[in-house]
C-alpha cells in the first residue's frame, strides 16, 4: 500500500449555495452515523472544467437544476485538505490522500421544493439552510480549515439578496 504522502489529491469542486436570506445549504452525509454536515462537493472528471463539474455535482447531490442557481463568485486558486489517516484506505478505494478543490458561490433562485436529495447516488440523508457562522462548526474537523479559508475568500460576497 502506498504511503499517504505519495498519493495524489482528488480534483474536486465545492459549492456554497446561498438562499435569498444569505443562509447556506448543508447536507448531512448518508455514509456515516456521525453528524457530518458539509457543503456540496464532488469530483472533477478528467478533461472536465471545474465550473461544469460544480453544476453537475450540484444536481447529482442536491437535485438542484442549473436554472435554479446563478454564480456570484469563484474563489481563486485551489484549496487542499488531507483525510485523517484512518480514512485514507477507506475513502475513494485508497486512491487519494485528500482533495484539491475549486470553490464556487451560487445564489439559489428556486424554492425549497426544487431541492431533492433523494438522487440516483444519494449522498445526504438530510439537508437544511445554515447561517454562515454555523457552517464551519457543523463540518467534520478535517474540513474546518478549508471551509474557513473559503469563507475568507467568498464570505465578502455572501449577503442576503436585495
Short mmCIF file of C-alpha atoms in Angstrom, two decimals:
data_model
loop_
_atom_site.label_atom_id
_atom_site.label_comp_id
_atom_site.label_asym_id
_atom_site.label_seq_id
_atom_site.Cartn_x
_atom_site.Cartn_y
_atom_site.Cartn_z
CA UNK A 1 0.00 0.00 0.00
CA UNK A 2 1.23 3.49 -0.82
CA UNK A 3 2.18 5.90 1.89
CA UNK A 4 -0.36 8.74 2.27
CA UNK A 5 2.24 11.36 1.27
CA UNK A 6 2.79 9.50 -2.02
CA UNK A 7 -0.88 9.61 -3.01
CA UNK A 8 -2.26 12.41 -5.19
CA UNK A 9 -5.10 14.76 -4.28
CA UNK A 10 -8.51 14.16 -5.83
CA UNK A 11 -9.64 17.04 -8.07
CA UNK A 12 -12.89 18.37 -6.66
CA UNK A 13 -15.39 21.23 -6.97
CA UNK A 14 -17.07 22.68 -3.89
CA UNK A 15 -20.24 24.75 -3.86
CA UNK A 16 -21.60 27.29 -1.44
CA UNK A 17 -25.31 27.64 -2.24
CA UNK A 18 -26.84 30.73 -0.64
CA UNK A 19 -30.57 31.29 -0.32
CA UNK A 20 -32.03 34.82 -0.57
CA UNK A 21 -31.59 35.26 3.21
CA UNK A 22 -27.84 34.56 2.93
CA UNK A 23 -28.02 31.11 4.54
CA UNK A 24 -26.10 28.18 3.05
CA UNK A 25 -27.20 24.70 2.01
CA UNK A 26 -25.59 22.00 4.16
CA UNK A 27 -26.16 18.28 3.80
CA UNK A 28 -25.83 15.54 6.39
CA UNK A 29 -23.79 12.71 4.87
CA UNK A 30 -25.60 9.42 4.42
CA UNK A 31 -22.49 7.20 4.66
CA UNK A 32 -21.75 7.79 8.34
CA UNK A 33 -23.63 7.77 11.61
CA UNK A 34 -21.64 10.83 12.67
CA UNK A 35 -23.10 14.31 12.47
CA UNK A 36 -21.11 15.01 9.28
CA UNK A 37 -22.64 18.11 7.71
CA UNK A 38 -20.96 19.57 4.67
CA UNK A 39 -21.31 21.89 1.73
CA UNK A 40 -21.95 20.10 -1.59
CA UNK A 41 -18.79 18.94 -3.31
CA UNK A 42 -17.73 16.35 -5.83
CA UNK A 43 -15.04 15.08 -8.13
CA UNK A 44 -13.91 16.76 -11.31
CA UNK A 45 -13.73 14.21 -14.13
CA UNK A 46 -10.71 14.02 -16.45
CA UNK A 47 -10.96 16.82 -19.01
CA UNK A 48 -13.89 18.49 -17.22
CA UNK A 49 -13.82 22.16 -16.29
CA UNK A 50 -14.26 22.88 -12.59
CA UNK A 51 -17.30 25.11 -13.16
CA UNK A 52 -19.03 22.41 -15.21
CA UNK A 53 -18.21 19.81 -12.55
CA UNK A 54 -19.68 22.08 -9.87
CA UNK A 55 -23.04 22.32 -11.65
CA UNK A 56 -23.07 18.60 -12.47
CA UNK A 57 -22.26 17.64 -8.88
CA UNK A 58 -24.82 20.11 -7.57
CA UNK A 59 -27.53 18.28 -9.49
CA UNK A 60 -26.20 14.85 -8.53
CA UNK A 61 -26.09 15.68 -4.81
CA UNK A 62 -28.98 18.08 -4.28
CA UNK A 63 -31.28 17.74 -7.27
CA UNK A 64 -30.85 21.49 -7.86
CA UNK A 65 -31.01 22.25 -11.60
CA UNK A 66 -28.56 24.80 -13.08
CA UNK A 67 -31.50 27.13 -13.86
CA UNK A 68 -32.08 27.46 -10.09
CA UNK A 69 -28.66 29.00 -9.35
CA UNK A 70 -26.60 31.91 -10.53
CA UNK A 71 -22.86 32.25 -9.99
CA UNK A 72 -21.92 35.02 -7.56
CA UNK A 73 -18.18 34.40 -7.21
CA UNK A 74 -15.42 31.86 -7.74
CA UNK A 75 -12.58 31.56 -5.26
CA UNK A 76 -9.18 31.98 -6.90
CA UNK A 77 -6.79 29.06 -6.88
CA UNK A 78 -7.13 25.67 -5.27
CA UNK A 79 -7.66 24.62 -1.69
CA UNK A 80 -6.26 21.37 -0.29
CA UNK A 81 -7.14 19.11 2.59
CA UNK A 82 -5.82 15.75 3.76
CA UNK A 83 -8.02 12.95 5.00
CA UNK A 84 -7.37 11.72 8.54
CA UNK A 85 -5.06 8.66 8.39
CA UNK A 86 -7.86 6.27 9.39
CA UNK A 87 -9.94 7.30 6.35
CA UNK A 88 -7.25 7.16 3.65
CA UNK A 89 -7.66 3.45 2.95
CA UNK A 90 -11.47 3.57 3.23
CA UNK A 91 -12.39 6.60 1.11
CA UNK A 92 -12.09 6.52 -2.68
CA UNK A 93 -10.64 2.98 -2.59
CA UNK A 94 -7.37 4.34 -1.18
CA UNK A 95 -6.53 6.26 -4.39
CA UNK A 96 -6.31 9.75 -2.89
CA UNK A 97 -4.77 11.37 0.18
CA UNK A 98 -7.35 14.15 0.24
CA UNK A 99 -8.79 16.70 -2.13
CA UNK A 100 -7.66 19.72 -4.10
CA UNK A 101 -10.69 21.88 -4.54
CA UNK A 102 -12.02 24.75 -6.60
CA UNK A 103 -14.84 26.65 -4.87
CA UNK A 104 -17.91 28.43 -6.25
CA UNK A 105 -20.56 30.58 -4.57
CA UNK A 106 -24.03 30.47 -6.10
CA UNK A 107 -27.28 32.26 -5.27
CA UNK A 108 -30.18 29.81 -5.08
CA UNK A 109 -33.04 31.14 -7.21
CA UNK A 110 -35.52 28.33 -6.69
CA UNK A 111 -37.86 27.20 -3.95
CA UNK A 112 -37.01 24.65 -1.26
CA UNK A 113 -39.23 22.22 -3.21
CA UNK A 114 -36.64 22.39 -6.05
CA UNK A 115 -34.17 20.60 -3.76
CA UNK A 116 -34.35 16.80 -3.78
CA UNK A 117 -31.52 14.94 -2.06
CA UNK A 118 -33.04 11.55 -2.99
CA UNK A 119 -30.88 11.38 -6.11
CA UNK A 120 -29.62 8.33 -8.04
CA UNK A 121 -26.41 8.28 -5.97
CA UNK A 122 -27.71 9.84 -2.77
CA UNK A 123 -25.01 11.40 -0.58
CA UNK A 124 -27.11 13.21 2.03
CA UNK A 125 -29.72 11.87 4.45
CA UNK A 126 -30.91 15.34 5.45
CA UNK A 127 -30.32 18.95 4.49
CA UNK A 128 -31.03 22.39 5.86
CA UNK A 129 -30.17 26.05 5.49
CA UNK A 130 -27.48 27.17 7.94
CA UNK A 131 -26.24 30.59 8.88
CA UNK A 132 -22.71 31.13 7.56
CA UNK A 133 -21.23 31.26 11.07
CA UNK A 134 -22.69 27.77 11.77
CA UNK A 135 -21.23 26.03 8.73
CA UNK A 136 -17.65 25.71 9.94
CA UNK A 137 -18.76 24.39 13.34
CA UNK A 138 -21.06 21.83 11.67
CA UNK A 139 -18.26 20.48 9.45
CA UNK A 140 -16.15 17.47 10.32
CA UNK A 141 -12.90 18.63 11.95
CA UNK A 142 -10.64 17.81 8.98
CA UNK A 143 -12.66 20.13 6.69
CA UNK A 144 -12.89 23.12 9.04
CA UNK A 145 -9.64 24.78 7.95
CA UNK A 146 -10.53 24.59 4.27
CA UNK A 147 -14.02 25.92 4.97
CA UNK A 148 -12.52 28.81 6.95
CA UNK A 149 -10.16 29.63 4.06
CA UNK A 150 -13.01 29.52 1.53
CA UNK A 151 -15.16 31.73 3.77
CA UNK A 152 -12.34 34.29 3.97
CA UNK A 153 -12.34 34.48 0.18
CA UNK A 154 -16.04 34.13 -0.66
CA UNK A 155 -17.57 35.47 2.56
CA UNK A 156 -17.48 39.12 1.44
CA UNK A 157 -19.80 38.13 -1.46
CA UNK A 158 -22.20 36.35 0.86
CA UNK A 159 -25.07 38.60 1.83
CA UNK A 160 -28.84 38.47 1.60
CA UNK A 161 -30.31 39.20 -1.83
CA UNK A 162 -31.51 42.74 -2.35
#
